CSV table of N, CA and C in Angstrom, one decimal:
chain,number,residue,atom,x,y,z
B,1,UNK,N,-36.2,38.5,0.0
B,1,UNK,CA,-35.7,37.7,-1.1
B,1,UNK,C,-34.1,37.7,-1.0
B,2,UNK,N,-33.5,38.8,-0.6
B,2,UNK,CA,-32.1,38.8,-0.4
B,2,UNK,C,-31.6,37.8,0.7
B,3,UNK,N,-32.4,37.8,1.8
B,3,UNK,CA,-32.1,36.8,2.9
B,3,UNK,C,-32.2,35.4,2.4
B,4,UNK,N,-33.2,35.1,1.6
B,4,UNK,CA,-33.3,33.7,1.0
B,4,UNK,C,-32.1,33.4,0.2
B,5,UNK,N,-31.7,34.2,-0.7
B,5,UNK,CA,-30.6,34.0,-1.6
B,5,UNK,C,-29.3,33.8,-0.8
B,6,UNK,N,-29.1,34.6,0.2
B,6,UNK,CA,-28.0,34.5,1.1
B,6,UNK,C,-28.0,33.2,1.9
B,7,UNK,N,-29.1,32.8,2.4
B,7,UNK,CA,-29.2,31.5,3.1
B,7,UNK,C,-28.9,30.3,2.1
B,8,UNK,N,-29.4,30.4,0.9
B,8,UNK,CA,-29.1,29.3,-0.1
B,8,UNK,C,-27.6,29.3,-0.4
B,9,UNK,N,-27.0,30.4,-0.6
B,9,UNK,CA,-25.6,30.5,-0.9
B,9,UNK,C,-24.8,30.0,0.3
B,10,UNK,N,-25.1,30.3,1.5
B,10,UNK,CA,-24.4,29.8,2.6
B,10,UNK,C,-24.6,28.3,2.7
B,11,UNK,N,-25.7,27.8,2.5
B,11,UNK,CA,-26.0,26.3,2.5
B,11,UNK,C,-25.1,25.6,1.5
B,12,UNK,N,-25.1,26.2,0.3
B,12,UNK,CA,-24.3,25.6,-0.8
B,12,UNK,C,-22.8,25.6,-0.4
B,13,UNK,N,-22.3,26.7,0.1
B,13,UNK,CA,-20.9,26.7,0.5
B,13,UNK,C,-20.6,25.8,1.6
B,14,UNK,N,-21.4,25.6,2.6
B,14,UNK,CA,-21.2,24.7,3.7
B,14,UNK,C,-21.2,23.3,3.3
B,15,UNK,N,-22.0,22.9,2.2
B,15,UNK,CA,-22.0,21.6,1.7
B,15,UNK,C,-20.7,21.3,0.9
B,16,UNK,N,-20.1,22.3,0.4
B,16,UNK,CA,-18.9,22.1,-0.5
B,16,UNK,C,-17.7,21.7,0.4
B,17,UNK,N,-17.7,22.1,1.6
B,17,UNK,CA,-16.6,21.8,2.5
B,17,UNK,C,-17.1,20.8,3.5
B,18,UNK,N,-16.2,19.8,3.7
B,18,UNK,CA,-16.5,18.7,4.7
B,18,UNK,C,-16.1,19.1,6.1
B,19,UNK,N,-16.3,18.2,7.0
B,19,UNK,CA,-15.9,18.4,8.4
B,19,UNK,C,-14.4,18.3,8.5
B,20,UNK,N,-13.9,18.8,9.6
B,20,UNK,CA,-12.5,18.7,9.9
B,20,UNK,C,-12.3,17.8,11.1
B,21,UNK,N,-11.3,16.9,11.0
B,21,UNK,CA,-10.9,16.0,12.1
B,21,UNK,C,-9.5,16.2,12.4
B,22,UNK,N,-9.1,16.1,13.6
B,22,UNK,CA,-7.7,16.3,14.1
B,22,UNK,C,-7.1,15.0,14.6
B,23,UNK,N,-5.9,14.7,14.2
B,23,UNK,CA,-5.1,13.5,14.6
B,23,UNK,C,-3.8,14.1,15.2
B,24,UNK,N,-3.6,13.8,16.5
B,24,UNK,CA,-2.4,14.2,17.2
B,24,UNK,C,-1.3,13.2,17.0
B,25,UNK,N,-0.1,13.6,16.8
B,25,UNK,CA,1.1,12.7,16.7
B,25,UNK,C,1.8,12.9,18.1
B,26,UNK,N,1.8,11.8,18.8
B,26,UNK,CA,2.2,11.8,20.2
B,26,UNK,C,3.3,10.9,20.5
B,27,UNK,N,4.2,11.3,21.4
B,27,UNK,CA,5.2,10.4,22.0
B,27,UNK,C,4.5,9.5,23.0
B,28,UNK,N,3.6,10.1,23.8
B,28,UNK,CA,2.9,9.4,24.9
B,28,UNK,C,1.5,9.9,24.8
B,29,UNK,N,0.5,8.9,24.9
B,29,UNK,CA,-0.9,9.3,25.0
B,29,UNK,C,-1.3,9.5,26.5
B,30,UNK,N,-2.4,10.1,26.7
B,30,UNK,CA,-2.8,10.3,28.1
B,30,UNK,C,-3.0,9.0,28.9
B,31,UNK,N,-3.2,7.9,28.2
B,31,UNK,CA,-3.4,6.6,28.9
B,31,UNK,C,-2.1,5.8,28.9
B,32,UNK,N,-1.0,6.4,28.5
B,32,UNK,CA,0.4,5.8,28.7
B,32,UNK,C,0.9,5.0,27.5
B,33,UNK,N,0.2,5.0,26.4
B,33,UNK,CA,0.7,4.4,25.2
B,33,UNK,C,1.8,5.2,24.5
B,34,UNK,N,2.8,4.6,24.0
B,34,UNK,CA,3.9,5.3,23.3
B,34,UNK,C,3.8,5.3,21.8
B,35,UNK,N,4.3,6.3,21.2
B,35,UNK,CA,4.4,6.5,19.8
B,35,UNK,C,3.1,6.2,19.1
B,36,UNK,N,2.2,7.1,19.2
B,36,UNK,CA,0.8,6.8,18.8
B,36,UNK,C,0.1,8.0,18.1
B,37,UNK,N,-0.7,7.7,17.2
B,37,UNK,CA,-1.6,8.7,16.6
B,37,UNK,C,-2.9,8.7,17.4
B,38,UNK,N,-3.4,9.8,17.8
B,38,UNK,CA,-4.6,9.9,18.6
B,38,UNK,C,-5.7,10.7,17.9
B,39,UNK,N,-6.8,10.2,17.4
B,39,UNK,CA,-7.1,8.7,17.4
B,39,UNK,C,-6.4,7.9,16.4
B,40,UNK,N,-6.3,6.6,16.6
B,40,UNK,CA,-5.6,5.8,15.6
B,40,UNK,C,-6.5,5.3,14.5
B,41,UNK,N,-7.8,5.4,14.7
B,41,UNK,CA,-8.8,5.1,13.6
B,41,UNK,C,-9.8,6.2,13.5
B,42,UNK,N,-10.1,6.6,12.3
B,42,UNK,CA,-11.1,7.6,12.0
B,42,UNK,C,-12.0,7.0,10.9
B,43,UNK,N,-13.3,7.3,11.1
B,43,UNK,CA,-14.2,7.1,10.0
B,43,UNK,C,-14.8,8.5,9.6
B,44,UNK,N,-14.6,8.9,8.3
B,44,UNK,CA,-15.0,10.2,7.9
B,44,UNK,C,-15.8,10.1,6.6
B,45,UNK,N,-16.3,11.2,6.2
B,45,UNK,CA,-17.1,11.3,4.9
B,45,UNK,C,-16.2,11.8,3.8
B,46,UNK,N,-16.5,11.4,2.6
B,46,UNK,CA,-15.8,12.0,1.5
B,46,UNK,C,-15.8,13.5,1.5
B,47,UNK,N,-14.7,14.1,1.2
B,47,UNK,CA,-14.6,15.6,1.3
B,47,UNK,C,-14.2,16.2,2.6
B,48,UNK,N,-14.2,15.3,3.6
B,48,UNK,CA,-13.7,15.8,5.0
B,48,UNK,C,-12.2,16.0,4.9
B,49,UNK,N,-11.7,16.8,5.9
B,49,UNK,CA,-10.3,17.1,6.0
B,49,UNK,C,-9.8,16.5,7.3
B,50,UNK,N,-8.6,15.9,7.2
B,50,UNK,CA,-7.9,15.4,8.4
B,50,UNK,C,-6.7,16.3,8.6
B,51,UNK,N,-6.5,16.8,9.8
B,51,UNK,CA,-5.4,17.7,10.2
B,51,UNK,C,-4.5,16.9,11.1
B,52,UNK,N,-3.3,16.6,10.7
B,52,UNK,CA,-2.3,15.9,11.5
B,52,UNK,C,-1.5,16.9,12.2
B,53,UNK,N,-1.5,16.8,13.6
B,53,UNK,CA,-0.8,17.8,14.4
B,53,UNK,C,0.4,17.2,15.1
B,54,UNK,N,1.6,17.6,14.8
B,54,UNK,CA,2.7,17.1,15.6
B,54,UNK,C,2.9,17.8,16.9
B,55,UNK,N,2.1,17.3,17.9
B,55,UNK,CA,2.1,17.9,19.2
B,55,UNK,C,3.4,17.8,19.9
B,56,UNK,N,4.2,16.8,19.5
B,56,UNK,CA,5.6,16.6,20.0
B,56,UNK,C,6.5,16.5,18.8
B,57,UNK,N,7.7,16.9,19.0
B,57,UNK,CA,8.7,16.9,17.9
B,57,UNK,C,9.1,15.5,17.4
B,58,UNK,N,9.5,15.5,16.1
B,58,UNK,CA,10.1,14.3,15.6
B,58,UNK,C,9.1,13.4,14.8
B,59,UNK,N,7.9,13.9,14.5
B,59,UNK,CA,6.9,13.1,13.8
B,59,UNK,C,6.5,13.7,12.5
B,60,UNK,N,6.1,12.8,11.6
B,60,UNK,CA,5.4,13.2,10.3
B,60,UNK,C,4.5,12.0,10.0
B,61,UNK,N,3.8,12.2,8.9
B,61,UNK,CA,2.8,11.2,8.4
B,61,UNK,C,3.0,10.8,7.0
B,62,UNK,N,2.9,9.5,6.6
B,62,UNK,CA,3.1,9.1,5.3
B,62,UNK,C,2.1,7.9,5.0
B,63,UNK,N,1.5,8.0,3.8
B,63,UNK,CA,0.5,6.9,3.5
B,63,UNK,C,1.3,5.6,3.1
B,64,UNK,N,0.7,4.5,3.4
B,64,UNK,CA,1.3,3.2,3.0
B,64,UNK,C,0.3,2.5,2.0
B,65,UNK,N,-1.0,2.7,2.2
B,65,UNK,CA,-2.0,2.1,1.2
B,65,UNK,C,-3.1,3.2,1.1
B,66,UNK,N,-3.5,3.5,-0.1
B,66,UNK,CA,-4.6,4.4,-0.4
B,66,UNK,C,-5.5,3.7,-1.4
B,67,UNK,N,-6.8,4.2,-1.4
B,67,UNK,CA,-7.7,3.6,-2.4
B,67,UNK,C,-7.3,4.0,-3.9
B,68,UNK,N,-7.8,3.2,-4.8
B,68,UNK,CA,-7.5,3.4,-6.2
B,68,UNK,C,-7.9,4.8,-6.6
B,69,UNK,N,-7.1,5.5,-7.3
B,69,UNK,CA,-7.4,6.9,-7.7
B,69,UNK,C,-7.0,8.0,-6.7
B,70,UNK,N,-6.7,7.6,-5.5
B,70,UNK,CA,-6.3,8.5,-4.4
B,70,UNK,C,-4.8,8.8,-4.6
B,71,UNK,N,-4.4,10.0,-4.1
B,71,UNK,CA,-3.0,10.3,-4.2
B,71,UNK,C,-2.3,10.0,-2.9
B,72,UNK,N,-1.1,9.4,-3.0
B,72,UNK,CA,-0.3,9.1,-1.8
B,72,UNK,C,0.1,10.4,-1.1
B,73,UNK,N,0.4,10.4,0.2
B,73,UNK,CA,0.8,11.6,0.8
B,73,UNK,C,2.0,11.4,1.8
B,74,UNK,N,2.7,12.5,2.0
B,74,UNK,CA,3.8,12.5,3.0
B,74,UNK,C,4.0,13.9,3.5
B,75,UNK,N,4.0,14.1,4.8
B,75,UNK,CA,4.3,15.4,5.3
B,75,UNK,C,5.7,15.6,5.6
B,76,UNK,N,6.1,16.8,5.9
B,76,UNK,CA,7.5,17.1,6.4
B,76,UNK,C,7.5,16.8,7.9
B,77,UNK,N,8.7,16.6,8.4
B,77,UNK,CA,8.9,16.4,9.8
B,77,UNK,C,8.4,17.6,10.6
B,78,UNK,N,7.7,17.4,11.7
B,78,UNK,CA,7.2,18.5,12.6
B,78,UNK,C,6.3,19.5,11.9
B,79,UNK,N,5.6,19.1,10.8
B,79,UNK,CA,4.7,20.0,10.1
B,79,UNK,C,3.3,19.6,10.4
B,80,UNK,N,2.4,20.6,10.6
B,80,UNK,CA,1.0,20.4,10.6
B,80,UNK,C,0.6,20.1,9.2
B,81,UNK,N,-0.2,19.1,9.0
B,81,UNK,CA,-0.5,18.6,7.6
B,81,UNK,C,-2.0,18.4,7.5
B,82,UNK,N,-2.5,19.1,6.4
B,82,UNK,CA,-4.0,19.0,6.1
B,82,UNK,C,-4.2,18.1,4.9
B,83,UNK,N,-5.1,17.2,5.1
B,83,UNK,CA,-5.3,16.2,4.0
B,83,UNK,C,-6.8,16.2,3.7
B,84,UNK,N,-7.2,16.5,2.5
B,84,UNK,CA,-8.6,16.4,2.1
B,84,UNK,C,-8.8,15.1,1.5
B,85,UNK,N,-9.8,14.3,2.0
B,85,UNK,CA,-10.0,12.9,1.5
B,85,UNK,C,-11.2,12.9,0.7
B,86,UNK,N,-11.0,12.8,-0.7
B,86,UNK,CA,-12.1,12.8,-1.6
B,86,UNK,C,-12.5,11.4,-2.1
B,87,UNK,N,-11.6,10.5,-2.1
B,87,UNK,CA,-11.8,9.1,-2.6
B,87,UNK,C,-12.3,8.2,-1.5
B,88,UNK,N,-13.4,7.5,-1.7
B,88,UNK,CA,-13.8,6.5,-0.7
B,88,UNK,C,-12.9,5.3,-0.6
B,89,UNK,N,-12.8,4.8,0.6
B,89,UNK,CA,-11.9,3.6,0.8
B,89,UNK,C,-11.2,3.8,2.1
B,90,UNK,N,-10.2,2.9,2.3
B,90,UNK,CA,-9.4,2.9,3.5
B,90,UNK,C,-8.0,3.3,3.2
B,91,UNK,N,-7.5,4.2,4.1
B,91,UNK,CA,-6.1,4.7,4.0
B,91,UNK,C,-5.3,4.2,5.2
B,92,UNK,N,-4.2,3.6,4.9
B,92,UNK,CA,-3.3,3.2,6.0
B,92,UNK,C,-2.1,4.1,6.0
B,93,UNK,N,-1.7,4.6,7.2
B,93,UNK,CA,-0.6,5.5,7.2
B,93,UNK,C,0.3,5.3,8.4
B,94,UNK,N,1.5,5.8,8.4
B,94,UNK,CA,2.5,5.6,9.5
B,94,UNK,C,3.2,6.9,9.7
B,95,UNK,N,3.9,6.9,10.9
B,95,UNK,CA,4.9,8.0,11.1
B,95,UNK,C,6.3,7.3,10.7
B,96,UNK,N,6.9,7.7,9.6
B,96,UNK,CA,8.1,6.9,9.1
B,96,UNK,C,9.2,6.7,10.2
B,97,UNK,N,9.5,7.8,11.0
B,97,UNK,CA,10.6,7.5,12.0
B,97,UNK,C,10.2,6.5,13.1
B,98,UNK,N,8.9,6.3,13.3
B,98,UNK,CA,8.4,5.5,14.4
B,98,UNK,C,7.5,4.3,13.9
B,99,UNK,N,7.6,4.0,12.6
B,99,UNK,CA,6.8,2.8,12.1
B,99,UNK,C,7.1,1.5,12.9
B,100,UNK,N,8.4,1.3,13.1
B,100,UNK,CA,8.8,0.1,13.8
B,100,UNK,C,8.3,0.0,15.2
B,101,UNK,N,7.9,1.2,15.8
B,101,UNK,CA,7.4,1.3,17.1
B,101,UNK,C,5.9,1.3,17.2
B,102,UNK,N,5.3,1.0,16.0
B,102,UNK,CA,3.8,0.8,15.9
B,102,UNK,C,3.1,2.1,15.8
B,103,UNK,N,3.7,3.2,15.4
B,103,UNK,CA,3.0,4.5,15.2
B,103,UNK,C,2.4,4.4,13.8
B,104,UNK,N,1.1,3.9,13.9
B,104,UNK,CA,0.4,3.6,12.6
B,104,UNK,C,-1.1,4.1,12.8
B,105,UNK,N,-1.8,4.3,11.7
B,105,UNK,CA,-3.2,4.7,11.8
B,105,UNK,C,-4.0,4.3,10.6
B,106,UNK,N,-5.3,4.4,10.7
B,106,UNK,CA,-6.2,4.0,9.6
B,106,UNK,C,-7.3,5.0,9.6
B,107,UNK,N,-7.6,5.4,8.3
B,107,UNK,CA,-8.8,6.3,8.1
B,107,UNK,C,-9.7,5.6,7.1
B,108,UNK,N,-11.0,5.4,7.4
B,108,UNK,CA,-12.0,4.9,6.5
B,108,UNK,C,-12.8,6.1,6.0
B,109,UNK,N,-12.8,6.3,4.7
B,109,UNK,CA,-13.6,7.4,4.1
B,109,UNK,C,-14.8,6.7,3.4
B,110,UNK,N,-16.0,7.0,3.9
B,110,UNK,CA,-17.2,6.4,3.3
B,110,UNK,C,-17.1,4.9,3.3
B,111,UNK,N,-17.4,4.2,2.2
B,111,UNK,CA,-17.4,2.8,2.1
B,111,UNK,C,-15.9,2.3,2.0
B,112,UNK,N,-15.7,1.1,2.6
B,112,UNK,CA,-14.3,0.5,2.5
B,112,UNK,C,-14.2,-0.2,1.1
B,113,UNK,N,-14.1,0.5,0.1
B,113,UNK,CA,-14.1,0.0,-1.3
B,113,UNK,C,-12.8,-0.8,-1.6
B,114,UNK,N,-11.7,-0.6,-0.9
B,114,UNK,CA,-10.5,-1.4,-1.1
B,114,UNK,C,-10.2,-2.4,0.0
B,115,UNK,N,-11.3,-2.9,0.6
B,115,UNK,CA,-11.2,-3.8,1.7
B,115,UNK,C,-10.2,-5.0,1.5
B,116,UNK,N,-10.3,-5.6,0.4
B,116,UNK,CA,-9.4,-6.8,0.1
B,116,UNK,C,-8.0,-6.4,0.1
B,117,UNK,N,-7.7,-5.3,-0.5
B,117,UNK,CA,-6.3,-4.7,-0.5
B,117,UNK,C,-5.8,-4.5,0.9
B,118,UNK,N,-6.7,-4.0,1.8
B,118,UNK,CA,-6.3,-3.7,3.1
B,118,UNK,C,-6.1,-5.0,3.9
B,119,UNK,N,-6.9,-6.0,3.7
B,119,UNK,CA,-6.8,-7.3,4.4
B,119,UNK,C,-5.4,-7.9,4.0
B,120,UNK,N,-5.0,-7.7,2.8
B,120,UNK,CA,-3.7,-8.3,2.3
B,120,UNK,C,-2.5,-7.5,2.9
B,121,UNK,N,-2.7,-6.2,3.0
B,121,UNK,CA,-1.6,-5.3,3.4
B,121,UNK,C,-1.3,-5.3,4.9
B,122,UNK,N,-2.3,-5.4,5.7
B,122,UNK,CA,-2.1,-5.3,7.2
B,122,UNK,C,-1.1,-6.4,7.8
B,123,UNK,N,-1.3,-7.6,7.4
B,123,UNK,CA,-0.3,-8.6,8.0
B,123,UNK,C,1.2,-8.3,7.6
B,124,UNK,N,1.3,-7.8,6.3
B,124,UNK,CA,2.7,-7.4,5.9
B,124,UNK,C,3.2,-6.2,6.7
B,125,UNK,N,2.4,-5.2,6.9
B,125,UNK,CA,2.8,-4.1,7.6
B,125,UNK,C,3.0,-4.4,9.1
B,126,UNK,N,2.3,-5.3,9.6
B,126,UNK,CA,2.4,-5.7,11.0
B,126,UNK,C,3.8,-6.3,11.3
B,127,UNK,N,4.3,-7.0,10.3
B,127,UNK,CA,5.6,-7.7,10.4
B,127,UNK,C,6.8,-6.7,10.6
B,128,UNK,N,6.6,-5.4,10.2
B,128,UNK,CA,7.6,-4.4,10.3
B,128,UNK,C,7.7,-3.9,11.8
B,129,UNK,N,6.6,-4.0,12.5
B,129,UNK,CA,6.4,-3.4,13.8
B,129,UNK,C,7.2,-4.3,14.8
B,130,UNK,N,8.0,-3.6,15.7
B,130,UNK,CA,8.8,-4.4,16.7
B,130,UNK,C,8.3,-4.1,18.1
B,131,UNK,N,7.6,-3.0,18.4
B,131,UNK,CA,7.0,-2.7,19.7
B,131,UNK,C,5.6,-2.2,19.4
B,132,UNK,N,4.8,-2.3,20.4
B,132,UNK,CA,3.4,-1.9,20.3
B,132,UNK,C,2.7,-2.7,19.2
B,133,UNK,N,3.0,-4.0,19.1
B,133,UNK,CA,2.4,-4.9,18.1
B,133,UNK,C,0.9,-5.0,18.3
B,134,UNK,N,0.3,-5.2,17.2
B,134,UNK,CA,-1.2,-5.5,17.3
B,134,UNK,C,-2.0,-4.2,17.0
B,135,UNK,N,-1.4,-3.1,16.8
B,135,UNK,CA,-2.2,-1.9,16.6
B,135,UNK,C,-2.9,-1.9,15.2
B,136,UNK,N,-2.2,-2.4,14.2
B,136,UNK,CA,-2.9,-2.5,12.9
B,136,UNK,C,-4.2,-3.3,13.0
B,137,UNK,N,-4.1,-4.5,13.6
B,137,UNK,CA,-5.3,-5.4,13.7
B,137,UNK,C,-6.3,-4.7,14.6
B,138,UNK,N,-5.9,-4.1,15.7
B,138,UNK,CA,-6.9,-3.5,16.6
B,138,UNK,C,-7.6,-2.4,15.9
B,139,UNK,N,-6.9,-1.6,15.2
B,139,UNK,CA,-7.6,-0.5,14.4
B,139,UNK,C,-8.5,-1.0,13.3
B,140,UNK,N,-8.0,-2.1,12.6
B,140,UNK,CA,-8.7,-2.6,11.4
B,140,UNK,C,-10.0,-3.2,11.8
B,141,UNK,N,-10.2,-3.6,13.0
B,141,UNK,CA,-11.5,-4.2,13.5
B,141,UNK,C,-12.6,-3.2,13.4
B,142,UNK,N,-12.2,-1.9,13.3
B,142,UNK,CA,-13.2,-0.8,13.2
B,142,UNK,C,-13.7,-0.6,11.7
B,143,UNK,N,-13.0,-1.2,10.8
B,143,UNK,CA,-13.3,-1.0,9.4
B,143,UNK,C,-14.6,-1.8,9.0
B,144,UNK,N,-15.5,-1.1,8.4
B,144,UNK,CA,-16.8,-1.8,8.0
B,144,UNK,C,-16.5,-3.0,7.2
B,145,UNK,N,-16.9,-4.2,7.6
B,145,UNK,CA,-16.7,-5.5,6.9
B,145,UNK,C,-15.4,-6.1,7.1
B,146,UNK,N,-14.5,-5.6,7.9
B,146,UNK,CA,-13.2,-6.2,8.0
B,146,UNK,C,-13.2,-7.6,8.6
B,147,UNK,N,-14.0,-7.8,9.6
B,147,UNK,CA,-14.0,-9.1,10.3
B,147,UNK,C,-14.8,-10.2,9.6
B,148,UNK,N,-15.4,-9.9,8.4
B,148,UNK,CA,-16.3,-10.8,7.8
B,148,UNK,C,-15.6,-11.6,6.7
């Protein structure tokens, strides 16, 4: 009986915590791209945690668009940043010092409930980018329902 209770308790605890995903903040990716989050697009489940790792100095992460009811976020420079994503929808984020260089990323949490807001925001955000143009659109193609 004790083993059964212990197993049930462990199952409940493991369901309370989501999966962890890591995003590296890079000057250069292994395939030669500059100023990039790796990966640039993530699809995760509600309750999952994304860990942003500044593998090279001079980077941080800041939200540009979040789903309704979600809290905006911003890390300190060169800080490993943990973000628990509880609200379904699409999150757009940038590295503030390198936004103009196309250091941008997208996370879809569950359903893309704020899809219209994202479709309106991406062209405006793309206009700020001076190098590595097209990343917003390339990543957005992975969002469920974006191309429809």
